[in-house]
C-alpha cells in the first residue's frame, strides 16, 4: 500500500533507524532481528497502529506474552487517541481456555488486532473457527522460538497454505538463538516462509549514528572491589563447579564435552548448556549425573546470591541448601553431592559465617575458659561494598545539584536506581532508609567509625542478623523434624558404609566439643567427609542476641520494609515532588522504557550491569533532545557479574556478525511467489528427506483423518501429521490422545512422561479406560528426534554396574507389569515424531476413518458437556503428590473443592465427607503438620 | 495335561532353536531350561510367550517373523515379540512391525542389547504373578519426600526452595496461604518462583467459563 492512500497516522519513532525499519516493514514481508534494548516493541506497536488506523482488517499477533500484550494494548490505545483515527479498535486478547467457542467466533468476526495464544490459534485454524483466508496478516513475535516442529511454524504454514496474499512479519531481539546449527538463518526463514532477513545490531551504521550524535548520554563507570570474604567464596564455588564438571565428564564418557570448562561456567547459564547437551541421553543418565547437574544450578545460584544478598541472608540461604542436600531415605548408595565433600565447600560455609559473626576466642583463653561459659560469639556484620559506593554517589549527586542548579529542561531531578530483582530493590530501599541511623554512639567510637553522617549499613545488618538468629532457631527445629526420618533410617541400616554416619548428631542436639566452642561454631566434617555445620550453643546465640538488641535509634525505624502492607496508606498518602524522589526499580526487559519515560530521571544509577538497559538509556536520551541524563554504572571487579556482562555483550556481537555473514552467502529463492512451490511440499522436504517424491497419497477416497486431543497441540506430532496430508481434527478427548480409526486409540507418552505417569499411576488408569472403550488401544512410546533411541542406562564407570542399571531396569519392569496387566494393549515404539507420523499413516491404511463426534463422547457420562471438563494441569499435578490422594478420588476432590488453597484450608471432616475418613485424615495431616514441633 | 504342568513350572522354557542366542547368558534371576515347545521361542508363564527377533535377521528374511507368528496359535493371551534393535536404520522395519503387532495381536518389546533383552525375559517370568500395585498408584514415602515432591511441581522450584519455604512457614498450609510478599522474603525465592507458586496454589482446578 502506498503511503499517501492512508489516513494520517501519527507515529512515535523519533530516531532515524527506527524510521528506516518501519519503512522496510511496511514495504515487504521480512524477519527483523534487532539488538536487545533498541525498542523492538515500540516498532511493533507503531506498525500495528498503522494497520489499525486503516481499519477493516483482521490481524493476528502470535507469540506475545502477557506483559507484551499489556504493553501493546496500552500503546495502541494511546496511539489511537493521539492520531484521533476513528477506525482504531485496539487490541483484543484471546488467551485462555476460558473463552468459549462462541465468544471466540464473535471476536474473530469483529476483526481488528487480535493477540491469540498459539495453541488456541492452531486449534481454531484447524477446526475452521477462524478461516486463514480471511486474515489480513500475521505478526510473529519471538521469531527465534519458531523451530520447524513448533506450533508457531505450524500456524504460519497453515496460514500460507490458505492465504497467499496476507502479510507476514516476524520479529526477534535475541540474535544468539539464531547461531546454533547448520545455516540457522536460512532454516529459520524457511520455517517462517519469509525471504528477507533484516538485521539491526547496535553497530549498524544508522543505529550508531542515531545514538551517538550530540545528544549522547553521559556514562560514569565504577568498578567496586569485592571484599576478601566474597572473593574467597567465589573462588571456592568455582572450584566446586570445576570438580562437579570433572565428575560429569568421568561419568559420561563418549559425550562431546570439550567446552565444559570453568570458562563457560562463568557464563550466564552454564547449567542449562550442560543440561541441553545431556538432554538427548537424559533418560539414560545415572542418578549421580542428574544430581550433579542439579548441583550446578545450585552453585550458579550461590554465585549470584553472593553478590546480591546481604551476608546474613546469604548465610540463611546456605543453611537451607545444606539442609536440603541431606541424603534421601532408602538410599543405600553414597549419594551425597560430590561438591559437599570438598575443602572448597568447607570454605564456602565457613567464610559465609565469618562474614556475619565469629567466635571471639583466641588460643590463649581456650584453656582458661573450660569452667565458665566464654563470651564466644561476636557480630562481624560485613557490608556489601556497593552500599558504601551507593551512598557516595548519592552524596555526589546532592553536591552536584547544590553547586549547579538545574538547567531548565524536561527531566525531573529524580534519581533512578536500577537493580537486578525485587529482592535487591527491597535491600537497597532498606539501606537507604537506615544508612544514617547509628545503632549506638559509643560503639562507633570503639570501632573508629566516624559518626558524622557517613552512610553505613550497620543498623540494617544488625537487624538482619537478629532476624537470622531467630530464624535459625526455628529452622534447626524444622529441618530436624523434617529429616529425622532419614536420620533414623540411615542409623538403622546395617550397611557398614552407612555406619559411619551414626556418629552424626541431629542438628538440634548441640555438638559439644570440650575445650571451647571455636571448633563448634565452625563447620566440621561428618565421618563420611561431607560438610556439616554444628549448631552454636544456645547460650552463645543468646548472648549474641543480647548484643544485638535494638537500640533506641533503631527502634524508631520501621520494621521489615519489603512486606509493606498498604492498609493504612490513606493516612500517610501525599504526592511527592518528582525532583525529590529516589526511585528504585528492578530491570524488567522492555518495560524499562516505560520507567524511563515516566520518571524522566536526571541521574540513573545502575546497581548491576545490564547491556540492554544502557541501550535503552541511549535511545531515551537520543529521542529527547532536552533531557539531560547522567548514568552511574557499577559492578564488582573480577566478579562473575562482570564476566557475565562482558560475555553477554560479546556473544550478541558474535551472533550478529555470524548472521550478517550468512545473509551475505544465502541463496535466494525466486520461486516464492510462483505457484510452483507448494509450501506443504517444501515443508516435507525440509523436515524429512527420507520420503522420496513427496510421499503424497493418491487423492482417491476420503482424505485420511486423525482426531487429536486439544491438549496434544503442545507437541509437534499434530503438525507433522498435517505435514503428511492427514486432516487433523482438534477435539476435547476424555480417553486417549489420538484416534486413528474407530477402533484404534493411542495414548502418546514421551520417555519423560512415561516415567512420570508410571510413578503417579496415571498410565494404568489411562490404559484401563482405553481398553474399556476401544478394540485396539495402543501406547505410543515416543523418543525425541535428537535423543538417543534406547532406554538403556549408561554404564557408569565410576559406580558399580549394579547401581547404574537400577534406575533403568526399574522402568523396564514397570513396562513388563503393564504388559502383563493389559495383554491387549499394544506398544508402538517410535524414534521421533517424524516416524510416528509415518507409523500413523501405515496404521490407517485400508481402515475406516474415525468419527470425531463419537470420539469426543467416549468416556463421558451421559449428558456431560466436554467443555465443562477442562482442568488446569498444574494444580492437579500438585494434588496428585499429596498422600491420600488417589487417581480414584482425585476427580471428586477437583469437582468439589476449588483450588489447592481451599483443600489446604479445609477441615478434616469436610474432606472425609467426599473421599472417606482415611484419605481425608491423610490429606489433612499433610497440610497441617507443623515442622516446628517434633 | 502338559499345559497344567507348565503352569506350576518356575523356570523359563526355551525352545532348542534358541541355542546359542547370547541373551540366554543374560537371564540371571530365574532358571531356564530347554524344552520341546511348539510355536514360541520362550514360554514365560501360563499365558505368556515370546518370540525373539533380531532386526538384522529381519531385514534379510522379512517373511520369517510372519510364519512364526502364524505358528503361535491362540494358546497364549500375551504374545510378545522381543525385538533386538541391532541396526541403525530401524525406522522402516519398526514401522512394519508396528502394523503387524496390530493385525496379529502381538506386543512389541524393544531391547537394545543382549543384557536388556535377558532382563526383560527375567522380569516377565518373575513378575508373572505380581499384582500391578507398583504402577497403579503412588508409593508411600516419607513426609519430607512428599513435601518436596508437592512443592516442586511448578517449574523451576527446587528442593532447596521447598525446604526453605516450609521451614519458614512451619506447615504447608501456612505456606499455601502466605502472601507473595511474605514468600519473597524466603532466601532463594525470586520473583518468578513466587508468582508461579502463588498462582498454582490459588488457581481453580476447573477452568471457569
mmCIF file of C-alpha atoms in Angstrom, chain A residues 97-100 298 305 309 313 316-317 320-321 323-324 326 329 421-422 471 475 478 482-483 485-486 560 562-563 690 732 744 758-761 764-765 776 778 783 789-792 805 809 812-821 823 825-829 831 835 838-839 842-843 845 847 867-868 870-872 874-883 887 894-895 897-901 903-905 926-932, chain B residues 48 77-80 85 90-92 94-96 98-99 101-110 112-113 115-116 119-120 123-125 127-139 141-151 153-155 158-161 163-174 176-179 181-182 184-191 193 196-197 200-209:
data_model
loop_
_atom_site.group_PDB
_atom_site.id
_atom_site.type_symbol
_atom_site.label_atom_id
_atom_site.label_comp_id
_atom_site.label_asym_id
_atom_site.label_seq_id
_atom_site.Cartn_x
_atom_site.Cartn_y
_atom_site.Cartn_z
ATOM 1 C CA UNK A 97 -9.186 -21.650 27.545
ATOM 2 C CA UNK A 98 -11.900 -19.867 29.457
ATOM 3 C CA UNK A 99 -13.198 -18.191 26.331
ATOM 4 C CA UNK A 100 -15.939 -20.286 24.896
ATOM 5 C CA UNK A 298 22.518 -24.645 42.774
ATOM 6 C CA UNK A 305 23.281 -14.620 45.633
ATOM 7 C CA UNK A 309 22.198 -10.954 49.118
ATOM 8 C CA UNK A 313 20.604 -13.604 54.128
ATOM 9 C CA UNK A 316 20.479 -18.207 55.601
ATOM 10 C CA UNK A 317 20.323 -19.441 52.040
ATOM 11 C CA UNK A 320 18.806 -24.104 53.588
ATOM 12 C CA UNK A 321 20.964 -25.537 50.832
ATOM 13 C CA UNK A 323 19.625 -28.954 54.933
ATOM 14 C CA UNK A 324 18.118 -29.809 51.570
ATOM 15 C CA UNK A 326 20.841 -34.435 53.064
ATOM 16 C CA UNK A 329 15.957 -42.179 52.965
ATOM 17 C CA UNK A 421 15.448 -8.054 41.043
ATOM 18 C CA UNK A 422 12.810 -7.135 43.565
ATOM 19 C CA UNK A 471 15.046 -17.765 62.083
ATOM 20 C CA UNK A 475 14.947 -23.683 61.178
ATOM 21 C CA UNK A 478 12.105 -27.655 61.399
ATOM 22 C CA UNK A 482 11.710 -32.914 58.520
ATOM 23 C CA UNK A 483 14.682 -35.128 58.175
ATOM 24 C CA UNK A 485 13.009 -39.996 59.468
ATOM 25 C CA UNK A 486 16.002 -40.022 57.194
ATOM 26 C CA UNK A 560 10.669 -5.145 57.726
ATOM 27 C CA UNK A 562 9.742 -5.438 51.991
ATOM 28 C CA UNK A 563 6.354 -6.553 53.243
ATOM 29 C CA UNK A 690 13.544 -39.806 3.541
ATOM 30 C CA UNK A 732 -11.615 -32.454 23.566
ATOM 31 C CA UNK A 744 -7.540 -47.570 17.250
ATOM 32 C CA UNK A 758 4.181 -44.811 35.786
ATOM 33 C CA UNK A 759 5.121 -43.148 39.032
ATOM 34 C CA UNK A 760 1.821 -41.439 39.548
ATOM 35 C CA UNK A 761 -0.219 -44.422 38.445
ATOM 36 C CA UNK A 764 -2.569 -47.593 34.481
ATOM 37 C CA UNK A 765 -5.890 -45.827 34.549
ATOM 38 C CA UNK A 776 -7.230 -51.658 19.684
ATOM 39 C CA UNK A 778 -2.149 -48.565 21.846
ATOM 40 C CA UNK A 783 11.555 -40.714 21.727
ATOM 41 C CA UNK A 789 16.611 -44.182 20.772
ATOM 42 C CA UNK A 790 17.112 -46.502 23.696
ATOM 43 C CA UNK A 791 16.026 -46.941 27.262
ATOM 44 C CA UNK A 792 19.274 -48.434 28.411
ATOM 45 C CA UNK A 805 21.422 -50.203 35.969
ATOM 46 C CA UNK A 809 15.584 -51.688 34.941
ATOM 47 C CA UNK A 812 11.595 -51.831 32.241
ATOM 48 C CA UNK A 813 9.965 -53.846 34.984
ATOM 49 C CA UNK A 814 7.123 -51.357 35.110
ATOM 50 C CA UNK A 815 6.669 -51.795 31.393
ATOM 51 C CA UNK A 816 6.566 -55.551 31.939
ATOM 52 C CA UNK A 817 3.931 -55.136 34.623
ATOM 53 C CA UNK A 818 1.858 -53.046 32.251
ATOM 54 C CA UNK A 819 2.047 -55.691 29.528
ATOM 55 C CA UNK A 820 1.100 -58.422 31.968
ATOM 56 C CA UNK A 821 -1.811 -56.422 33.314
ATOM 57 C CA UNK A 823 -2.307 -58.191 27.348
ATOM 58 C CA UNK A 825 -2.522 -53.180 24.936
ATOM 59 C CA UNK A 826 -0.118 -52.759 22.008
ATOM 60 C CA UNK A 827 3.052 -50.780 22.228
ATOM 61 C CA UNK A 828 4.386 -48.627 19.422
ATOM 62 C CA UNK A 829 7.997 -47.602 19.665
ATOM 63 C CA UNK A 831 12.303 -42.955 17.437
ATOM 64 C CA UNK A 835 8.471 -41.559 12.425
ATOM 65 C CA UNK A 838 4.681 -42.313 9.249
ATOM 66 C CA UNK A 839 3.531 -45.090 11.538
ATOM 67 C CA UNK A 842 0.727 -47.004 7.967
ATOM 68 C CA UNK A 843 -1.767 -47.957 10.665
ATOM 69 C CA UNK A 845 -4.140 -47.763 5.606
ATOM 70 C CA UNK A 847 -9.070 -48.662 7.651
ATOM 71 C CA UNK A 867 -16.465 -28.199 27.567
ATOM 72 C CA UNK A 868 -17.187 -28.388 31.268
ATOM 73 C CA UNK A 870 -11.387 -28.684 31.199
ATOM 74 C CA UNK A 871 -8.975 -28.616 34.057
ATOM 75 C CA UNK A 872 -5.802 -26.769 34.857
ATOM 76 C CA UNK A 874 -0.521 -27.835 37.241
ATOM 77 C CA UNK A 875 -2.628 -27.728 40.424
ATOM 78 C CA UNK A 876 -3.851 -31.189 39.567
ATOM 79 C CA UNK A 877 -0.319 -32.476 39.394
ATOM 80 C CA UNK A 878 0.365 -30.922 42.764
ATOM 81 C CA UNK A 879 -2.694 -32.531 44.245
ATOM 82 C CA UNK A 880 -1.554 -35.877 42.951
ATOM 83 C CA UNK A 881 1.604 -35.597 45.036
ATOM 84 C CA UNK A 882 -0.396 -35.301 48.251
ATOM 85 C CA UNK A 883 -0.534 -38.530 50.245
ATOM 86 C CA UNK A 887 -6.440 -41.499 40.961
ATOM 87 C CA UNK A 894 -11.357 -31.472 41.979
ATOM 88 C CA UNK A 895 -15.053 -31.240 41.375
ATOM 89 C CA UNK A 897 -13.073 -28.229 46.002
ATOM 90 C CA UNK A 898 -11.986 -25.100 44.181
ATOM 91 C CA UNK A 899 -8.207 -24.964 44.447
ATOM 92 C CA UNK A 900 -5.176 -26.234 46.314
ATOM 93 C CA UNK A 901 -5.624 -23.412 48.761
ATOM 94 C CA UNK A 903 -8.088 -28.041 50.147
ATOM 95 C CA UNK A 904 -5.244 -26.868 52.357
ATOM 96 C CA UNK A 905 -7.667 -24.862 54.463
ATOM 97 C CA UNK A 926 -0.118 -33.476 55.213
ATOM 98 C CA UNK A 927 -1.141 -29.849 55.063
ATOM 99 C CA UNK A 928 -1.365 -29.155 58.759
ATOM 100 C CA UNK A 929 1.619 -30.929 60.139
ATOM 101 C CA UNK A 930 3.905 -28.395 61.703
ATOM 102 C CA UNK A 931 7.600 -28.874 61.191
ATOM 103 C CA UNK A 932 8.388 -26.857 64.296
ATOM 104 C CA UNK B 48 2.654 -65.575 28.203
ATOM 105 C CA UNK B 77 -3.122 -64.344 25.747
ATOM 106 C CA UNK B 78 0.026 -62.246 25.896
ATOM 107 C CA UNK B 79 2.224 -62.831 22.882
ATOM 108 C CA UNK B 80 5.411 -60.872 22.892
ATOM 109 C CA UNK B 85 17.425 -53.309 17.694
ATOM 110 C CA UNK B 90 15.493 -49.322 12.058
ATOM 111 C CA UNK B 91 12.671 -46.977 11.038
ATOM 112 C CA UNK B 92 11.250 -48.925 8.109
ATOM 113 C CA UNK B 94 9.799 -50.899 13.063
ATOM 114 C CA UNK B 95 7.028 -49.235 11.147
ATOM 115 C CA UNK B 96 6.164 -52.504 9.515
ATOM 116 C CA UNK B 98 4.022 -51.859 14.448
ATOM 117 C CA UNK B 99 1.446 -52.593 11.827
ATOM 118 C CA UNK B 101 1.539 -56.089 16.000
ATOM 119 C CA UNK B 102 -1.851 -54.504 15.449
ATOM 120 C CA UNK B 103 -3.041 -57.061 12.951
ATOM 121 C CA UNK B 104 -1.617 -60.181 14.552
ATOM 122 C CA UNK B 105 -2.174 -59.328 18.190
ATOM 123 C CA UNK B 106 1.384 -59.396 19.355
ATOM 124 C CA UNK B 107 3.025 -56.930 21.713
ATOM 125 C CA UNK B 108 6.341 -55.412 20.738
ATOM 126 C CA UNK B 109 9.088 -55.024 23.283
ATOM 127 C CA UNK B 110 12.299 -53.403 22.116
ATOM 128 C CA UNK B 112 18.983 -52.632 22.535
ATOM 129 C CA UNK B 113 21.384 -55.180 23.951
ATOM 130 C CA UNK B 115 21.609 -57.752 28.647
ATOM 131 C CA UNK B 116 18.469 -55.742 28.316
ATOM 132 C CA UNK B 119 16.414 -58.704 31.752
ATOM 133 C CA UNK B 120 13.043 -58.410 30.051
ATOM 134 C CA UNK B 123 11.073 -59.725 34.537
ATOM 135 C CA UNK B 124 8.277 -61.321 32.581
ATOM 136 C CA UNK B 125 8.818 -64.529 34.442
ATOM 137 C CA UNK B 127 6.626 -60.643 37.799
ATOM 138 C CA UNK B 128 4.212 -63.127 36.270
ATOM 139 C CA UNK B 129 2.030 -63.290 39.331
ATOM 140 C CA UNK B 130 2.833 -59.893 40.808
ATOM 141 C CA UNK B 131 -0.048 -57.518 41.354
ATOM 142 C CA UNK B 132 0.251 -54.300 39.378
ATOM 143 C CA UNK B 133 0.377 -52.150 42.502
ATOM 144 C CA UNK B 134 3.732 -50.685 41.531
ATOM 145 C CA UNK B 135 2.211 -48.947 38.539
ATOM 146 C CA UNK B 136 -1.289 -48.467 39.880
ATOM 147 C CA UNK B 137 -0.768 -45.732 42.406
ATOM 148 C CA UNK B 138 1.782 -43.684 44.240
ATOM 149 C CA UNK B 139 4.091 -45.467 46.563
ATOM 150 C CA UNK B 141 7.280 -42.358 51.047
ATOM 151 C CA UNK B 142 8.376 -40.210 53.932
ATOM 152 C CA UNK B 143 6.754 -36.890 54.735
ATOM 153 C CA UNK B 144 9.776 -34.861 53.695
ATOM 154 C CA UNK B 145 9.892 -36.545 50.294
ATOM 155 C CA UNK B 146 6.219 -35.994 49.763
ATOM 156 C CA UNK B 147 6.575 -32.420 50.780
ATOM 157 C CA UNK B 148 9.422 -31.802 48.374
ATOM 158 C CA UNK B 149 7.513 -33.549 45.617
ATOM 159 C CA UNK B 150 4.456 -31.411 46.279
ATOM 160 C CA UNK B 151 6.239 -28.075 46.404
ATOM 161 C CA UNK B 153 5.627 -29.384 40.948
ATOM 162 C CA UNK B 154 5.626 -25.855 39.474
ATOM 163 C CA UNK B 155 8.585 -25.416 37.171
ATOM 164 C CA UNK B 158 13.796 -26.926 43.536
ATOM 165 C CA UNK B 159 14.383 -28.916 46.642
ATOM 166 C CA UNK B 160 16.286 -26.157 48.420
ATOM 167 C CA UNK B 161 13.378 -23.817 47.844
ATOM 168 C CA UNK B 163 12.866 -26.846 52.417
ATOM 169 C CA UNK B 164 13.325 -23.092 52.784
ATOM 170 C CA UNK B 165 9.639 -22.451 52.256
ATOM 171 C CA UNK B 166 8.283 -24.920 54.741
ATOM 172 C CA UNK B 167 10.862 -24.272 57.413
ATOM 173 C CA UNK B 168 9.938 -20.619 57.171
ATOM 174 C CA UNK B 169 6.212 -21.031 57.408
ATOM 175 C CA UNK B 170 6.039 -24.056 59.619
ATOM 176 C CA UNK B 171 3.465 -26.042 57.702
ATOM 177 C CA UNK B 172 2.372 -26.465 54.137
ATOM 178 C CA UNK B 173 -0.956 -24.913 54.937
ATOM 179 C CA UNK B 174 0.599 -21.626 56.024
ATOM 180 C CA UNK B 176 -0.070 -22.150 50.729
ATOM 181 C CA UNK B 177 -1.860 -19.254 52.386
ATOM 182 C CA UNK B 178 1.164 -16.974 52.504
ATOM 183 C CA UNK B 179 1.067 -13.728 50.585
ATOM 184 C CA UNK B 181 5.426 -10.507 49.601
ATOM 185 C CA UNK B 182 5.955 -12.841 52.520
ATOM 186 C CA UNK B 184 9.629 -13.286 48.559
ATOM 187 C CA UNK B 185 11.448 -12.871 51.886
ATOM 188 C CA UNK B 186 12.492 -16.513 51.930
ATOM 189 C CA UNK B 187 16.095 -16.824 50.799
ATOM 190 C CA UNK B 188 16.330 -18.166 47.280
ATOM 191 C CA UNK B 189 12.771 -17.361 46.228
ATOM 192 C CA UNK B 190 12.955 -14.964 43.295
ATOM 193 C CA UNK B 191 10.032 -13.228 41.656
ATOM 194 C CA UNK B 193 9.144 -18.638 41.627
ATOM 195 C CA UNK B 196 4.424 -19.358 39.877
ATOM 196 C CA UNK B 197 3.845 -20.814 43.327
ATOM 197 C CA UNK B 200 -0.622 -22.520 41.103
ATOM 198 C CA UNK B 201 -1.971 -22.919 44.603
ATOM 199 C CA UNK B 202 -4.720 -20.381 44.031
ATOM 200 C CA UNK B 203 -5.640 -21.352 40.504
ATOM 201 C CA UNK B 204 -9.013 -23.089 40.312
ATOM 202 C CA UNK B 205 -8.879 -26.724 39.267
ATOM 203 C CA UNK B 206 -11.660 -26.245 36.865
ATOM 204 C CA UNK B 207 -11.415 -23.653 34.150
ATOM 205 C CA UNK B 208 -14.230 -21.204 34.599
ATOM 206 C CA UNK B 209 -16.204 -20.141 31.612
#
